[in-house]
Short mmCIF file of C-alpha atoms and ligand atoms in Angstrom, two decimals:
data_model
loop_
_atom_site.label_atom_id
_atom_site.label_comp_id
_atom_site.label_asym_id
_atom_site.label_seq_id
_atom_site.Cartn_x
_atom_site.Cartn_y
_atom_site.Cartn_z
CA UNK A 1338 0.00 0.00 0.00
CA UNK A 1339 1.20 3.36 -0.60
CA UNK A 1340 1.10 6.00 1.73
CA UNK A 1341 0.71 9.53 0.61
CA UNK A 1342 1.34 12.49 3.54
CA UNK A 1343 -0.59 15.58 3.14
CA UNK A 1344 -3.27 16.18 0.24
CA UNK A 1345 -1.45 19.60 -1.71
CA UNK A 1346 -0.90 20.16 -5.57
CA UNK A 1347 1.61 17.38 -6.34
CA UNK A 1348 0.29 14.90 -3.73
CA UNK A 1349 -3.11 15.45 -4.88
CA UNK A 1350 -1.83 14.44 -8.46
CA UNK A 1351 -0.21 11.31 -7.41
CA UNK A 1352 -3.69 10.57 -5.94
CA UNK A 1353 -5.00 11.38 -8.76
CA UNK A 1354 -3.27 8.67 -10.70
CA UNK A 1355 -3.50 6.29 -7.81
CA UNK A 1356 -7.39 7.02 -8.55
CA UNK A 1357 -7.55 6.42 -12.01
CA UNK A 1358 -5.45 3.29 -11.99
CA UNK A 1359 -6.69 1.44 -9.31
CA UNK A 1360 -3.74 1.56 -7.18
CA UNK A 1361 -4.16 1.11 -3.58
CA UNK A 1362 -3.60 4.35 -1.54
CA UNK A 1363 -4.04 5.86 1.90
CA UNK A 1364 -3.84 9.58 3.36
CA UNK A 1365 -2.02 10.81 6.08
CA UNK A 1366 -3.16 14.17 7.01
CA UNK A 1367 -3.10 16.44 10.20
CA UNK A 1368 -5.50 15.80 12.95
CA UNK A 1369 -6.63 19.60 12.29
CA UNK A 1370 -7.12 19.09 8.52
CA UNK A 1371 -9.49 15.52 9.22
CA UNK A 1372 -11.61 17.68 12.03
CA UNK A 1373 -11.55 20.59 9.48
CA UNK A 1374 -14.83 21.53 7.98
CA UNK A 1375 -12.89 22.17 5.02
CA UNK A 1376 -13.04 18.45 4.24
CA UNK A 1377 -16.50 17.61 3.15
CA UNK A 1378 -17.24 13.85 3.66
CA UNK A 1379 -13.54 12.98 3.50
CA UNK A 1380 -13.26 13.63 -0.37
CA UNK A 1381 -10.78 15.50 -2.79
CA UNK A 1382 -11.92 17.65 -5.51
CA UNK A 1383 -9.56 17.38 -8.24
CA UNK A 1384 -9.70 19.57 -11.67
CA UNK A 1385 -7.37 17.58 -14.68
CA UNK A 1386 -5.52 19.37 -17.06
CA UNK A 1387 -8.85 19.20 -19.50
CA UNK A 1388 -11.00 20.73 -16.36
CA UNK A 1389 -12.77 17.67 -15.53
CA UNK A 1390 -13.57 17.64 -12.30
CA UNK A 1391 -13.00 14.27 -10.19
CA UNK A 1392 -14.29 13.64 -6.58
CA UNK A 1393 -11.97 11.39 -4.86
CA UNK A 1394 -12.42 10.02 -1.67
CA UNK A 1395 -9.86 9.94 0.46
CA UNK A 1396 -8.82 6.96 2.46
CA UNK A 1397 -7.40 8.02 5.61
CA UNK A 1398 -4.53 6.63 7.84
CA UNK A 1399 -6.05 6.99 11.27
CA UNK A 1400 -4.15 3.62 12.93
CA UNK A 1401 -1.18 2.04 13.02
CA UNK A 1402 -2.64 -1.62 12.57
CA UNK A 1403 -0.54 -2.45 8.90
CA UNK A 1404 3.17 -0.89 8.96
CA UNK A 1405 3.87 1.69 6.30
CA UNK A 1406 5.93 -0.15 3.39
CA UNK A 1407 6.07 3.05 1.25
CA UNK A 1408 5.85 6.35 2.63
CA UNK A 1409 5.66 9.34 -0.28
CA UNK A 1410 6.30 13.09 1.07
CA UNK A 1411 5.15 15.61 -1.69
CA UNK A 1412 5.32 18.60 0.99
CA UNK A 1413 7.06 21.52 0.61
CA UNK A 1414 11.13 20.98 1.93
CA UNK A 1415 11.35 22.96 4.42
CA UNK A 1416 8.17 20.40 5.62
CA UNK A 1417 9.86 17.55 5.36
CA UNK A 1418 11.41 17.37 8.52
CA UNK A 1419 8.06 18.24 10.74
CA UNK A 1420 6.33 15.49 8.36
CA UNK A 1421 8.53 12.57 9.18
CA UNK A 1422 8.83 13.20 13.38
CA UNK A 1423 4.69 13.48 12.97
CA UNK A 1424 4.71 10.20 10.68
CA UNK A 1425 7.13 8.55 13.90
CA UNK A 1426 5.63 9.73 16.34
CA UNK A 1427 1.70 7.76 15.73
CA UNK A 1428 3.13 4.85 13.00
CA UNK A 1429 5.70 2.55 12.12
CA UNK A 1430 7.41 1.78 8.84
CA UNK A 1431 7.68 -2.09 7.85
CA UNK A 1432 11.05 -3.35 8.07
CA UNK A 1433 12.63 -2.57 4.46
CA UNK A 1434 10.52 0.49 3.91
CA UNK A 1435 10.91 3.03 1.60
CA UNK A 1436 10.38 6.80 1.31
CA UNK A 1437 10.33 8.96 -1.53
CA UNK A 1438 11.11 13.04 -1.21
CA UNK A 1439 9.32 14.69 -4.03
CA UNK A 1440 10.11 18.60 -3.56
CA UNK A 1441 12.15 21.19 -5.40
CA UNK A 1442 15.28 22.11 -3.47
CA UNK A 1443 17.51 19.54 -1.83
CA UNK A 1444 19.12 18.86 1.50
CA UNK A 1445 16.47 16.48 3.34
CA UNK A 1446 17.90 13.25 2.73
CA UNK A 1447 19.81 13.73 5.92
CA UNK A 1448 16.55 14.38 7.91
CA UNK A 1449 14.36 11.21 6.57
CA UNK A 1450 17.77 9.50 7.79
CA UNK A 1451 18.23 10.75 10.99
CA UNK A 1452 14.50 10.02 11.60
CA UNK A 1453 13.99 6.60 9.85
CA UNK A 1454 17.60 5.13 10.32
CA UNK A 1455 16.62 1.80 8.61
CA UNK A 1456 14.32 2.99 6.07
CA UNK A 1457 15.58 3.23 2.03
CA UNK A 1458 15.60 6.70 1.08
CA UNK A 1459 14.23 7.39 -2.34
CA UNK A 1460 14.12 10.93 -4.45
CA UNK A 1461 11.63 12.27 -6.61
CA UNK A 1462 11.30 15.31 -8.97
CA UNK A 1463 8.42 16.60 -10.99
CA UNK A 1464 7.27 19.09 -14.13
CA UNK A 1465 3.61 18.41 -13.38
CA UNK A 1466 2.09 21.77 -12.24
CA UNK A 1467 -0.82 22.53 -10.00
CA UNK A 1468 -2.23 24.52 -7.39
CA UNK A 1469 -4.72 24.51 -4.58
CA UNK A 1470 -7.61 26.87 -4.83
CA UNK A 1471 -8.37 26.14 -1.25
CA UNK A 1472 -7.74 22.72 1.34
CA UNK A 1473 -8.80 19.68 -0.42
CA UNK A 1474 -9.67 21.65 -3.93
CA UNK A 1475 -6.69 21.16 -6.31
CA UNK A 1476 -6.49 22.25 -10.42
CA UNK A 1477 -3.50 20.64 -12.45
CA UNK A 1478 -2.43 23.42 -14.63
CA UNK A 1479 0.50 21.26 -16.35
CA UNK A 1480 1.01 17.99 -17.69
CA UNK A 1481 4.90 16.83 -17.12
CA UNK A 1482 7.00 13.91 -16.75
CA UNK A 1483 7.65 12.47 -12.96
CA UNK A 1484 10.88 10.72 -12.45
CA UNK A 1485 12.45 8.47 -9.05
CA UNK A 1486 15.42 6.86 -8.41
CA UNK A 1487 17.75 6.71 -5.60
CA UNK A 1488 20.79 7.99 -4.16
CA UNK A 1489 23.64 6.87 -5.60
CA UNK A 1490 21.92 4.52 -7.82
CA UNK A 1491 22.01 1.75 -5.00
CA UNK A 1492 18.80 0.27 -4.90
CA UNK A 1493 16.26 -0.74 -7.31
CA UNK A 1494 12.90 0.46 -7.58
CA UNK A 1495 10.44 -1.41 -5.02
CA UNK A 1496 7.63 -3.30 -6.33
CA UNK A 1497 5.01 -0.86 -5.12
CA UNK A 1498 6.65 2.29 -6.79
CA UNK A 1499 7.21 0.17 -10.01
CA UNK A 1500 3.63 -0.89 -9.98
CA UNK A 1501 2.81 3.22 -9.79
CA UNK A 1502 5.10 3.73 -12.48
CA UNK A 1503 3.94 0.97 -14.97
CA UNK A 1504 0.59 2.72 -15.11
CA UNK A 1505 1.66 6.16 -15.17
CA UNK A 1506 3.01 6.99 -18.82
CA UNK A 1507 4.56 10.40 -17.66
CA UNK A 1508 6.74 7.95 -15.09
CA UNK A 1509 9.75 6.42 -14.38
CA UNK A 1510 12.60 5.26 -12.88
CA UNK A 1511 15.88 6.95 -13.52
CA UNK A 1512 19.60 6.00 -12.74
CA UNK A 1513 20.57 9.23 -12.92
CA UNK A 1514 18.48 11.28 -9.94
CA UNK A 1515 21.28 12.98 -8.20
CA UNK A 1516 21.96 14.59 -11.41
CA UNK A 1517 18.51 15.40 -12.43
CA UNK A 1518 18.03 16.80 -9.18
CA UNK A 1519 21.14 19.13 -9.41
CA UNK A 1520 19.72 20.13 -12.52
CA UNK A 1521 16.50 21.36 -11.43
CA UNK A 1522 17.73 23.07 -8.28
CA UNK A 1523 20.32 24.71 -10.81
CA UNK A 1524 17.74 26.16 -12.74
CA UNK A 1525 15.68 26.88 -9.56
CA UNK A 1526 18.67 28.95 -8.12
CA UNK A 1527 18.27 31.17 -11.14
CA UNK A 1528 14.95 31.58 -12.60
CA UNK A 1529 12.90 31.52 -8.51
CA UNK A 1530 14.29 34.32 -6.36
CA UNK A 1531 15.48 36.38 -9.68
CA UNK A 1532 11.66 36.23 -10.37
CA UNK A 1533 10.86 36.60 -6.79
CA UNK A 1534 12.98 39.70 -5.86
CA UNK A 1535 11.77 41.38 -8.94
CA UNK A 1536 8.40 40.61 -9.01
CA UNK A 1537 8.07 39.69 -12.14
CA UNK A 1538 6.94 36.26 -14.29
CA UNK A 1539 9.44 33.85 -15.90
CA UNK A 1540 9.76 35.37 -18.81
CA UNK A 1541 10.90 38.56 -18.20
CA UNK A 1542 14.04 37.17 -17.53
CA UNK A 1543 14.89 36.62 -21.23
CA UNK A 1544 14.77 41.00 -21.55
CA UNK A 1545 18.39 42.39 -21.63
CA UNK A 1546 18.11 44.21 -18.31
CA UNK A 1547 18.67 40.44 -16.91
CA UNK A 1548 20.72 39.31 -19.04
CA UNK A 1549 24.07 39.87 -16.83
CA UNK A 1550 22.69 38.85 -14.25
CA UNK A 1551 21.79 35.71 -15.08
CA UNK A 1552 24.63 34.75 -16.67
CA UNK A 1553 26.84 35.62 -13.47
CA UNK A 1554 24.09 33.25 -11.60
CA UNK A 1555 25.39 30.71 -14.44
CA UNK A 1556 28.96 31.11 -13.72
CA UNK A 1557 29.00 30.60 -10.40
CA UNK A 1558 26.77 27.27 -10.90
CA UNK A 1559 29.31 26.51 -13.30
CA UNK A 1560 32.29 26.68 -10.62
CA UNK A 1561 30.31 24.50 -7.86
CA UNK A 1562 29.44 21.66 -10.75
CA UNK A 1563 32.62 21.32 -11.39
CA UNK A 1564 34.37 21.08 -7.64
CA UNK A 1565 30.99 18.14 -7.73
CA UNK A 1566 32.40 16.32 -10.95
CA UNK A 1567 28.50 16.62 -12.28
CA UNK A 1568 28.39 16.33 -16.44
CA UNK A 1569 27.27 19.57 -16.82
CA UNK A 1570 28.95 22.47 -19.20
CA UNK A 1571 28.32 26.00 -19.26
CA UNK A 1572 26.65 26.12 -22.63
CA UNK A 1573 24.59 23.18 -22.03
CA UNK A 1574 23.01 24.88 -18.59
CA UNK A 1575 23.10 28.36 -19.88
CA UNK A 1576 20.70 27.11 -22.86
CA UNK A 1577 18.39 25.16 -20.50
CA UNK A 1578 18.15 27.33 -18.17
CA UNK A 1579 16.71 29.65 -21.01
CA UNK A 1580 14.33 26.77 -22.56
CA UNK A 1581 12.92 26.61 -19.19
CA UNK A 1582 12.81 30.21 -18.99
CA UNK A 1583 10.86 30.32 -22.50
CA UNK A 1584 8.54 27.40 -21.69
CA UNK A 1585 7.30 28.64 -18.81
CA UNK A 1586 7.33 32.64 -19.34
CA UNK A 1587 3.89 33.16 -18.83
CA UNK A 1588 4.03 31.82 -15.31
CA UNK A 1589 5.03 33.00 -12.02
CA UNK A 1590 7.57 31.55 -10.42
CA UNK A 1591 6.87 29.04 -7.52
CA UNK A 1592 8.72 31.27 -5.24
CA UNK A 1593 7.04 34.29 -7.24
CA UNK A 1594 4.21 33.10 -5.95
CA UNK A 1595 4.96 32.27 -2.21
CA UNK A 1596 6.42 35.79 -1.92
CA UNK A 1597 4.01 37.75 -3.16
CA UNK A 1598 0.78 35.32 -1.18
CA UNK A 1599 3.46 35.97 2.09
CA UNK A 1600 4.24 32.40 2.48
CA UNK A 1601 7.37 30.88 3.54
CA UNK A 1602 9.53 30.55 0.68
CA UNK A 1603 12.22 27.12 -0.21
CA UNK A 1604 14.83 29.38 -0.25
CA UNK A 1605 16.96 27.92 2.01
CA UNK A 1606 16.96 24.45 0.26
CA UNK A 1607 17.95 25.55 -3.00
CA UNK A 1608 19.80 28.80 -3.05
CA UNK A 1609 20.52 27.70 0.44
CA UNK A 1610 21.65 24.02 -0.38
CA UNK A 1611 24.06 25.64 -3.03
CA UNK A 1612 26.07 27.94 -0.71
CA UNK A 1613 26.17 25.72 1.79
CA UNK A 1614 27.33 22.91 -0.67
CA UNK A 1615 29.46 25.26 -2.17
CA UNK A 1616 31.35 26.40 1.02
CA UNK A 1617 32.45 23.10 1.60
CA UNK A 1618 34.72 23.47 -1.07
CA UNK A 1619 36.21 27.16 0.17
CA UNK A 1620 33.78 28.41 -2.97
CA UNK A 1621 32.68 31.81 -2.72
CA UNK A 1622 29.32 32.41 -4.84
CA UNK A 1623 28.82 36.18 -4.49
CA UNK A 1624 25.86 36.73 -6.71
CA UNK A 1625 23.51 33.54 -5.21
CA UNK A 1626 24.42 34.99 -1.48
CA UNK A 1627 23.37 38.36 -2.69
CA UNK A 1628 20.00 36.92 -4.26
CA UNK A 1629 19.47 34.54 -0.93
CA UNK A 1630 20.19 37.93 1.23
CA UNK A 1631 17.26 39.85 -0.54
CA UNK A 1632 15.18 36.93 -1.12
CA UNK A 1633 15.50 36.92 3.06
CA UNK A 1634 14.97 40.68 3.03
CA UNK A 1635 11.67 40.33 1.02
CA UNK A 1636 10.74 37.37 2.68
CA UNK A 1637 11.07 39.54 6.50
CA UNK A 1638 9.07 42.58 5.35
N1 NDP B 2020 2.72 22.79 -7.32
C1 NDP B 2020 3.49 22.60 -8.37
O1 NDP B 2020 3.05 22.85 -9.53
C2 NDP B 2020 4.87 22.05 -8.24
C3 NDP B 2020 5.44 21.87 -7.00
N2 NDP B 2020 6.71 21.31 -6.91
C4 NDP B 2020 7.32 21.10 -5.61
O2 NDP B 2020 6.63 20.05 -4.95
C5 NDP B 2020 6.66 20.26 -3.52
C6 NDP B 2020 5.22 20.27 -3.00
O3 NDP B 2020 4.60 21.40 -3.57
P1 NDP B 2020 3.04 21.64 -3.57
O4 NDP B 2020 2.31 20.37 -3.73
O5 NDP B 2020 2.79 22.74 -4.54
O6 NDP B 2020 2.84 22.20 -2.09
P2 NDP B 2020 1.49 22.31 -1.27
O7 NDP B 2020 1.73 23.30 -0.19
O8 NDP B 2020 0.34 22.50 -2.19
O9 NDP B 2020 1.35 20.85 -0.68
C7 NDP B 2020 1.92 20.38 0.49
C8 NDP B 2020 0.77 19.83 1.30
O10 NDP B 2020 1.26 18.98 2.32
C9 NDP B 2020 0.61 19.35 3.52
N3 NDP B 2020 1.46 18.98 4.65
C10 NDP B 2020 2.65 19.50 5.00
N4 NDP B 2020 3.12 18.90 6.11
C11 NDP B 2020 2.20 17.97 6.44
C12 NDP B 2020 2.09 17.04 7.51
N5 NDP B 2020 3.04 16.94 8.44
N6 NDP B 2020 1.01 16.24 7.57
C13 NDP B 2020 0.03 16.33 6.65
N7 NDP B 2020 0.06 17.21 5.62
C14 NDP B 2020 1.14 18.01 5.52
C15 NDP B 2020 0.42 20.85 3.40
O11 NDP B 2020 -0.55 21.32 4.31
P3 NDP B 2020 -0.45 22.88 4.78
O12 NDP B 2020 -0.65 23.70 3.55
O13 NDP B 2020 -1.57 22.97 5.77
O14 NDP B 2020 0.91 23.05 5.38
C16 NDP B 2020 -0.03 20.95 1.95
O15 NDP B 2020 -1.40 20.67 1.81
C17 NDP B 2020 7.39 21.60 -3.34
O16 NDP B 2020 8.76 21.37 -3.08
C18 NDP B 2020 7.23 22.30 -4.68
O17 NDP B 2020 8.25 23.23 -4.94
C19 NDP B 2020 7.41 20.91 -8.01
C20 NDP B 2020 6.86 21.07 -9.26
C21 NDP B 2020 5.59 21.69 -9.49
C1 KPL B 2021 10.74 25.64 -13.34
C2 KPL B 2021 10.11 26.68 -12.46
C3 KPL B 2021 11.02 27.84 -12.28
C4 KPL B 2021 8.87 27.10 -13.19
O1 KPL B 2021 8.31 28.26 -12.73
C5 KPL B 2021 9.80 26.05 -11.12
O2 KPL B 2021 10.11 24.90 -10.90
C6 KPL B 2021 9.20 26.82 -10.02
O3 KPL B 2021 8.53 27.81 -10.24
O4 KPL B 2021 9.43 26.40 -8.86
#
């Protein structure tokens, strides 16, 4: 059985599959959020990319009779932490259990370790987009491809995720996740608190007054990737970075987004992640401290 945490954007469009294939899923939400009016006879309203509109119920968690085998946390990072001590603290994982971290931004392998010693730690990343309109009311605005894998390519995918995968055509299991996740935070460091300090959507970034600016953003990437040995070079970044830039440049930016709705932003685990990743190697990144220092600034007032 696979057990999702929370019911936001992205978890509600794993559920979604989970829903349309048949697979068997449960729910593990807050005791506030199951009290909460907010969540009308236990059921998810769920708007696909064509607007259809799909009433799911929602099978709840509430006892810790059948020991999680696999745990999915599509929460925000700077979540993950809170989720797993609440997921100890009322259940317990089956021996050889796995968990998969699906967020932007990296840094919380250590946490799901230090929490679940024994547990395999698997990583997730996603180009699906949605949103919630309010608790329990979520509208996919973007069809994309979903891809897991693990750590250092040590383990191999576990029968439950593979059975998600099989029927999920925009799935699959990768070899390469560390990589792909470097990747996206790369382009996350860039295109999220550039758009977020500025207050502006994705595609401005492509008009010559940012220009500079993002191509210091790439050097510096450039520097840390190689102290990491990762395959990337600068042309290769610079012009995905900009296809992501053009694809998307009627959005907002996630962090856009949190910013200007005064959430808490995931600051910390990407342009975070990077300095501190890249300090360990006595590398100086002037231009992502300067963006995480305003990003901070904006994030205060
Ligand atoms: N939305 C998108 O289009 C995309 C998002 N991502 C990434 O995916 C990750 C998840 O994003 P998204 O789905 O948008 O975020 P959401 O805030 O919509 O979803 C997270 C959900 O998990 C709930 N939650 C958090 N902690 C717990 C807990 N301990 N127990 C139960 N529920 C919990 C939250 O509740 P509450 O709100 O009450 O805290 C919220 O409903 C982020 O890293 C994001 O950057 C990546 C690609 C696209
Ligand atoms: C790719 C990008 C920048 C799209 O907006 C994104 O992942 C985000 O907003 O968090």
């Amino acid at each position: 059985m696979l057990t999702i945490v929370g019911c936001g954007a992205i978890s509600a469009t794993v559920i979604y599959q989970c829903y349309k294939q048949q697979i068997p899923f449960e729910v593990l939400l807050r005791a506030q959020d199951i009290a909460t009016t907010a969540l009308p006879k236990k059921c998810l309203l769920f708007t696909d990319f064509n607007g259809s509109e799909h009433h799911i119920d929602l099978p709840l968690k509430t006892n810790d009779e059948s020991p999680i085998e696999l745990l999915l946390l599509a929460v925000k990072s700077y979540q993950v932490e809170a989720a797993l001590s609440q997921v100890k603290q009322k259940f317990s994982l089956a021996k050889n259990a796995h968990i998969v971290l699906l967020h932007n931004g990296m840094g919380t392998v250590s946490s799901a370790h230090k929490i679940f010693p024994s547990a395999h730690v698997l990583l997730a990343s996603t180009t699906y987009a949605a949103f919630s309109k309010e608790k329990f009311n979520i509208i996919q605005t973007g069809i994309g491809e979903t891809v897991f894998g693990c750590l250092k390519n040590t383990a191999e995918c576990p029968a439950l995720l593979q059975g998600l995968i099989n029927s999920w055509q925009q799935a699959s299991w990768v070899t390469d996740i560390e990589n792909r996740l470097w990747l996206k935070l790369f382009i996350n460091s860039v295109i999220n608190p550039l758009t977020a300090v500025n207050n502006i959507k994705n595609g401005e970034l492509r008009s010559p007054r940012y220009s500079a600016h993002v191509e210091k953003l790439i050097d510096e990437i450039m520097q840390l990737s190689v102290c990491l040995k990762l395959p990337f070079n600068h042309s290769q970044l610079n012009s995905t970075v900009y296809q992501v830039i053009e694809n998307t440049a009627e959005n907002y930016s996630s962090m856009q987004q949190d910013v200007a709705h005064q959430r808490k932003t995931e600051i910390d685990f990407i342009t975070g992640y990077l300095l501190q990743q890249a300090k360990q190697y006595n590398l100086v990144l002037p231009c992502h401290l300067s963006l995480y220092q305003q990003l901070k600034q904006v994030e205060k007032a």
